[in-house]
Amino acid sequence: DTGVSQDPRHKITKRGQNVTFRCDPISEHNRLYWYRQTLGQGPEFLTYFQNEAQLEKSRLLSDRFSAERPKGSFSTLEIQRTEQGDSAMYLCASSLGTGNSNQPQHFGDGTRLSIL
Amino acid sequence: LAKTTQPISMDSYEGQEVNITCSHNNIATNDYITWYQQFPSQGPRFIIQGYKTKVTNEVASLFIPADRKSSTLSLPRVSLSDTAVYYCLASGLGNYQLIWGAGTKLIIKP
């Protein structure tokens, strides 16, 4: 049983650089979510895809953040011109479902981003 | 704001039963209650989900009273490896944006 995988597990970069993370969901899952988590807090929703369509994006999300899921399979999250405040764990989750959000989400172990 | 409220932390001892209560006074009719467990440097893991009354699986039980304004996650005979953060969420139809609180940090002592 292959779970959700994220790459890289850790990323250290200088402020102002662009970074891209990849998420490979469970193969039969049509839904994919991105979250950000800082120490001591629960995950914060960033964006959501159903198949290749990006259906929801957090209003708190800066325009420096963009996500894609080109073929409805893997997804990438890009952060442009990184800032100190972007340092966090970035989590990807996938689930199977259609009309509701009751299906449990399966999470990867995240990409930890550190901005120097 | 999260739709649910939980204690910030709890501690217990190995072999004990642990009950973590979650308050969700404004739960919607079609919302389910879902609990996740998270260890440091890992993503959350699904534990159990329910709508009302009682649900039991191989790791936990979930009790939801008739008014559905609260729920209780019950972990039988905990071990040191149950030390983790536990999150309670309410979500339902058309609500794709799960709102997570800070969870309950459970510490199990020997």
mmCIF file of C-alpha atoms in Angstrom:
data_model
loop_
_atom_site.group_PDB
_atom_site.id
_atom_site.type_symbol
_atom_site.label_atom_id
_atom_site.label_comp_id
_atom_site.label_asym_id
_atom_site.label_seq_id
_atom_site.Cartn_x
_atom_site.Cartn_y
_atom_site.Cartn_z
ATOM 1 C CA ASP A 1 0.000 0.000 0.000
ATOM 2 C CA THR A 2 1.745 3.154 -1.208
ATOM 3 C CA GLY A 3 0.837 6.181 0.837
ATOM 4 C CA VAL A 4 1.201 9.873 0.062
ATOM 5 C CA SER A 5 4.803 10.803 -0.640
ATOM 6 C CA GLN A 6 6.360 14.239 -0.567
ATOM 7 C CA ASP A 7 9.661 15.433 -1.920
ATOM 8 C CA PRO A 8 11.956 16.777 -0.651
ATOM 9 C CA ARG A 9 11.584 16.045 3.061
ATOM 10 C CA HIS A 10 13.688 19.038 3.951
ATOM 11 C CA LYS A 11 14.540 22.230 2.093
ATOM 12 C CA ILE A 12 16.858 24.980 3.260
ATOM 13 C CA THR A 13 17.103 28.087 1.146
ATOM 14 C CA LYS A 14 17.981 31.749 1.322
ATOM 15 C CA ARG A 15 15.351 34.435 1.563
ATOM 16 C CA GLY A 16 14.212 35.577 -1.849
ATOM 17 C CA GLN A 17 14.738 32.256 -3.602
ATOM 18 C CA ASN A 18 11.977 30.226 -5.229
ATOM 19 C CA VAL A 19 11.184 26.712 -4.015
ATOM 20 C CA THR A 20 9.013 23.933 -5.395
ATOM 21 C CA PHE A 21 7.657 20.916 -3.557
ATOM 22 C CA ARG A 22 6.135 17.795 -5.030
ATOM 23 C CA CYS A 23 3.365 15.577 -3.733
ATOM 24 C CA ASP A 24 2.405 12.148 -5.060
ATOM 25 C CA PRO A 25 -1.014 11.178 -3.686
ATOM 26 C CA ILE A 26 -2.470 7.712 -3.298
ATOM 27 C CA SER A 27 -3.093 6.676 -6.889
ATOM 28 C CA GLU A 28 -6.864 6.232 -6.818
ATOM 29 C CA HIS A 29 -7.517 9.414 -4.833
ATOM 30 C CA ASN A 30 -9.100 12.228 -6.819
ATOM 31 C CA ARG A 31 -8.733 14.880 -4.139
ATOM 32 C CA LEU A 32 -5.510 16.562 -3.096
ATOM 33 C CA TYR A 33 -4.907 19.152 -0.391
ATOM 34 C CA TRP A 34 -1.992 21.337 0.617
ATOM 35 C CA TYR A 35 -1.541 22.561 4.193
ATOM 36 C CA ARG A 36 1.060 24.534 6.079
ATOM 37 C CA GLN A 37 1.897 23.800 9.698
ATOM 38 C CA THR A 38 4.015 25.743 12.144
ATOM 39 C CA LEU A 39 5.251 24.537 15.517
ATOM 40 C CA GLY A 40 2.503 24.027 18.060
ATOM 41 C CA GLN A 41 -0.307 24.713 15.596
ATOM 42 C CA GLY A 42 -2.650 22.539 13.629
ATOM 43 C CA PRO A 43 -2.388 22.344 9.841
ATOM 44 C CA GLU A 44 -3.554 25.476 8.005
ATOM 45 C CA PHE A 45 -5.449 24.897 4.763
ATOM 46 C CA LEU A 46 -3.771 26.330 1.646
ATOM 47 C CA THR A 47 -5.524 24.872 -1.374
ATOM 48 C CA TYR A 48 -7.550 21.939 -2.691
ATOM 49 C CA PHE A 49 -7.793 20.072 -6.007
ATOM 50 C CA GLN A 50 -10.407 17.720 -7.302
ATOM 51 C CA ASN A 51 -8.705 15.879 -10.142
ATOM 52 C CA GLU A 52 -6.810 18.595 -12.041
ATOM 53 C CA ALA A 53 -9.118 21.457 -11.048
ATOM 54 C CA GLN A 54 -8.069 23.776 -8.240
ATOM 55 C CA LEU A 55 -11.419 24.307 -6.540
ATOM 56 C CA GLU A 56 -10.490 26.248 -3.464
ATOM 57 C CA LYS A 57 -7.656 28.452 -2.290
ATOM 58 C CA SER A 58 -7.240 30.059 1.097
ATOM 59 C CA ARG A 59 -7.868 33.801 1.117
ATOM 60 C CA LEU A 60 -4.876 34.078 3.404
ATOM 61 C CA LEU A 61 -2.597 32.633 0.758
ATOM 62 C CA SER A 62 -0.165 35.109 -0.715
ATOM 63 C CA ASP A 63 0.064 35.416 -4.499
ATOM 64 C CA ARG A 64 3.652 34.205 -4.119
ATOM 65 C CA PHE A 65 2.173 30.733 -3.632
ATOM 66 C CA SER A 66 0.945 28.696 -6.567
ATOM 67 C CA ALA A 67 -0.060 25.079 -6.912
ATOM 68 C CA GLU A 68 -0.710 22.826 -9.862
ATOM 69 C CA ARG A 69 -1.979 19.342 -10.488
ATOM 70 C CA PRO A 70 -1.566 19.091 -14.263
ATOM 71 C CA LYS A 71 -2.859 15.607 -14.959
ATOM 72 C CA GLY A 72 -4.855 15.021 -11.855
ATOM 73 C CA SER A 73 -2.109 12.914 -10.355
ATOM 74 C CA PHE A 74 0.922 14.491 -8.666
ATOM 75 C CA SER A 75 0.901 18.101 -7.531
ATOM 76 C CA THR A 76 3.501 20.822 -7.071
ATOM 77 C CA LEU A 77 3.490 23.773 -4.695
ATOM 78 C CA GLU A 78 5.745 26.678 -5.589
ATOM 79 C CA ILE A 79 6.683 29.576 -3.350
ATOM 80 C CA GLN A 80 8.278 32.526 -5.086
ATOM 81 C CA ARG A 81 10.515 35.095 -3.397
ATOM 82 C CA THR A 82 10.540 33.214 -0.115
ATOM 83 C CA GLU A 83 10.341 35.128 3.163
ATOM 84 C CA GLN A 84 11.299 34.222 6.716
ATOM 85 C CA GLY A 85 7.637 33.714 7.572
ATOM 86 C CA ASP A 86 7.369 30.951 5.004
ATOM 87 C CA SER A 87 9.408 28.648 7.220
ATOM 88 C CA ALA A 88 7.047 25.812 8.113
ATOM 89 C CA MET A 89 6.120 22.219 7.405
ATOM 90 C CA TYR A 90 4.191 21.876 4.160
ATOM 91 C CA LEU A 91 1.824 18.919 4.203
ATOM 92 C CA CYS A 92 0.026 17.247 1.340
ATOM 93 C CA ALA A 93 -3.011 15.027 1.773
ATOM 94 C CA SER A 94 -5.252 13.061 -0.537
ATOM 95 C CA SER A 95 -8.677 11.503 -0.274
ATOM 96 C CA LEU A 96 -11.308 9.748 -2.309
ATOM 97 C CA GLY A 97 -14.678 11.368 -2.685
ATOM 98 C CA THR A 98 -17.142 13.330 -4.689
ATOM 99 C CA GLY A 99 -19.870 15.348 -3.045
ATOM 100 C CA ASN A 100 -18.660 15.831 0.497
ATOM 101 C CA SER A 101 -15.553 16.155 2.602
ATOM 102 C CA ASN A 102 -16.285 13.294 4.956
ATOM 103 C CA GLN A 103 -13.729 10.955 3.465
ATOM 104 C CA PRO A 104 -10.657 10.798 5.719
ATOM 105 C CA GLN A 105 -7.560 12.481 4.411
ATOM 106 C CA HIS A 106 -4.295 10.591 4.071
ATOM 107 C CA PHE A 107 -1.265 12.743 4.738
ATOM 108 C CA GLY A 108 2.327 12.619 3.641
ATOM 109 C CA ASP A 109 5.079 13.343 6.141
ATOM 110 C CA GLY A 110 5.601 16.816 4.777
ATOM 111 C CA THR A 111 8.391 19.014 3.479
ATOM 112 C CA ARG A 112 10.070 21.089 6.134
ATOM 113 C CA LEU A 113 11.114 24.453 4.721
ATOM 114 C CA SER A 114 13.708 26.596 6.461
ATOM 115 C CA ILE A 115 14.426 30.098 5.193
ATOM 116 C CA LEU A 116 17.828 31.506 6.113
ATOM 117 C CA LEU B 1 -11.737 29.939 13.989
ATOM 118 C CA ALA B 2 -11.804 26.191 14.386
ATOM 119 C CA LYS B 3 -15.263 24.722 14.661
ATOM 120 C CA THR B 4 -14.079 22.542 17.540
ATOM 121 C CA THR B 5 -12.532 23.135 20.969
ATOM 122 C CA GLN B 6 -10.248 20.682 22.774
ATOM 123 C CA PRO B 7 -8.052 20.753 25.887
ATOM 124 C CA ILE B 8 -4.551 21.929 25.082
ATOM 125 C CA SER B 9 -2.864 19.058 26.875
ATOM 126 C CA MET B 10 -3.486 15.930 28.911
ATOM 127 C CA ASP B 11 -1.350 13.308 30.535
ATOM 128 C CA SER B 12 -1.956 9.784 31.684
ATOM 129 C CA TYR B 13 -0.139 6.551 32.469
ATOM 130 C CA GLU B 14 0.513 3.385 30.557
ATOM 131 C CA GLY B 15 -2.338 0.909 30.699
ATOM 132 C CA GLN B 16 -4.973 3.524 31.490
ATOM 133 C CA GLU B 17 -7.971 4.452 29.373
ATOM 134 C CA VAL B 18 -7.759 8.003 28.058
ATOM 135 C CA ASN B 19 -10.759 10.083 27.074
ATOM 136 C CA ILE B 20 -10.283 13.287 25.109
ATOM 137 C CA THR B 21 -13.345 15.502 24.813
ATOM 138 C CA CYS B 22 -14.049 17.834 21.920
ATOM 139 C CA SER B 23 -16.650 20.592 21.971
ATOM 140 C CA HIS B 24 -18.475 21.553 18.770
ATOM 141 C CA ASN B 25 -21.450 23.662 19.806
ATOM 142 C CA ASN B 26 -22.146 24.945 16.294
ATOM 143 C CA ILE B 27 -21.836 21.692 14.419
ATOM 144 C CA ALA B 28 -23.875 21.579 11.204
ATOM 145 C CA THR B 29 -26.463 18.925 10.518
ATOM 146 C CA ASN B 30 -24.357 17.207 7.875
ATOM 147 C CA ASP B 31 -20.997 17.490 9.667
ATOM 148 C CA TYR B 32 -19.096 14.390 10.671
ATOM 149 C CA ILE B 33 -16.576 14.284 13.517
ATOM 150 C CA THR B 34 -13.136 13.030 12.592
ATOM 151 C CA TRP B 35 -10.110 12.465 14.804
ATOM 152 C CA TYR B 36 -6.487 12.454 13.677
ATOM 153 C CA GLN B 37 -3.246 11.610 15.491
ATOM 154 C CA GLN B 38 0.045 13.323 14.764
ATOM 155 C CA PHE B 39 3.562 12.418 15.854
ATOM 156 C CA PRO B 40 6.444 14.909 15.610
ATOM 157 C CA SER B 41 7.802 15.359 12.086
ATOM 158 C CA GLN B 42 5.006 13.276 10.595
ATOM 159 C CA GLY B 43 1.710 14.079 8.926
ATOM 160 C CA PRO B 44 -1.567 13.514 10.775
ATOM 161 C CA ARG B 45 -3.020 9.980 10.687
ATOM 162 C CA PHE B 46 -6.729 9.209 10.592
ATOM 163 C CA ILE B 47 -7.980 7.489 13.734
ATOM 164 C CA ILE B 48 -11.759 7.347 13.644
ATOM 165 C CA GLN B 49 -14.855 9.101 12.314
ATOM 166 C CA GLY B 50 -18.485 9.206 13.364
ATOM 167 C CA TYR B 51 -21.796 11.034 13.026
ATOM 168 C CA LYS B 52 -23.660 10.061 16.159
ATOM 169 C CA THR B 53 -23.828 7.471 18.973
ATOM 170 C CA LYS B 54 -20.788 5.217 19.137
ATOM 171 C CA VAL B 55 -18.192 4.049 16.664
ATOM 172 C CA THR B 56 -15.422 1.590 17.500
ATOM 173 C CA ASN B 57 -12.444 0.358 15.522
ATOM 174 C CA GLU B 58 -9.277 -1.524 16.384
ATOM 175 C CA VAL B 59 -7.564 1.461 17.987
ATOM 176 C CA ALA B 60 -10.243 3.729 19.476
ATOM 177 C CA SER B 61 -13.877 4.451 20.208
ATOM 178 C CA LEU B 62 -15.777 7.623 19.472
ATOM 179 C CA PHE B 63 -18.802 8.646 21.507
ATOM 180 C CA ILE B 64 -21.151 11.330 20.194
ATOM 181 C CA PRO B 65 -24.242 12.166 22.289
ATOM 182 C CA ALA B 66 -27.630 12.836 20.755
ATOM 183 C CA ASP B 67 -27.246 16.626 20.747
ATOM 184 C CA ARG B 68 -23.890 16.267 18.912
ATOM 185 C CA LYS B 69 -22.478 19.324 20.675
ATOM 186 C CA SER B 70 -19.492 17.348 21.893
ATOM 187 C CA SER B 71 -17.691 14.091 21.296
ATOM 188 C CA THR B 72 -15.209 11.936 23.169
ATOM 189 C CA LEU B 73 -12.314 9.972 21.765
ATOM 190 C CA SER B 74 -11.532 6.980 23.954
ATOM 191 C CA LEU B 75 -8.148 5.249 23.773
ATOM 192 C CA PRO B 76 -8.149 1.956 25.696
ATOM 193 C CA ARG B 77 -5.029 0.850 27.594
ATOM 194 C CA VAL B 78 -2.651 3.485 26.280
ATOM 195 C CA SER B 79 1.066 2.901 25.850
ATOM 196 C CA LEU B 80 4.026 5.262 25.614
ATOM 197 C CA SER B 81 3.681 5.207 21.832
ATOM 198 C CA ASP B 82 0.292 6.914 22.094
ATOM 199 C CA THR B 83 2.071 10.126 23.084
ATOM 200 C CA ALA B 84 1.049 12.460 20.269
ATOM 201 C CA VAL B 85 -1.169 15.397 19.340
ATOM 202 C CA TYR B 86 -4.806 14.516 18.704
ATOM 203 C CA TYR B 87 -7.032 16.679 16.512
ATOM 204 C CA CYS B 88 -10.823 16.752 16.395
ATOM 205 C CA LEU B 89 -12.462 18.162 13.259
ATOM 206 C CA ALA B 90 -16.001 18.746 12.079
ATOM 207 C CA SER B 91 -16.641 18.697 8.348
ATOM 208 C CA GLY B 92 -19.457 18.006 5.983
ATOM 209 C CA LEU B 93 -21.031 18.450 2.623
ATOM 210 C CA GLY B 94 -19.351 21.053 0.447
ATOM 211 C CA ASN B 95 -16.906 22.016 3.155
ATOM 212 C CA TYR B 96 -13.551 21.150 1.664
ATOM 213 C CA GLN B 97 -11.542 23.528 3.778
ATOM 214 C CA LEU B 98 -10.899 21.627 6.975
ATOM 215 C CA ILE B 99 -10.285 23.976 9.879
ATOM 216 C CA TRP B 100 -7.826 22.560 12.362
ATOM 217 C CA GLY B 101 -7.389 23.749 15.924
ATOM 218 C CA ALA B 102 -4.180 23.328 17.897
ATOM 219 C CA GLY B 103 -5.189 19.842 19.019
ATOM 220 C CA THR B 104 -4.643 18.086 22.341
ATOM 221 C CA LYS B 105 -1.107 17.125 23.268
ATOM 222 C CA LEU B 106 -1.359 13.771 25.055
ATOM 223 C CA ILE B 107 1.612 12.639 27.112
ATOM 224 C CA ILE B 108 1.696 9.059 28.384
ATOM 225 C CA LYS B 109 3.982 8.383 31.315
ATOM 226 C CA PRO B 110 5.476 5.015 32.334
#
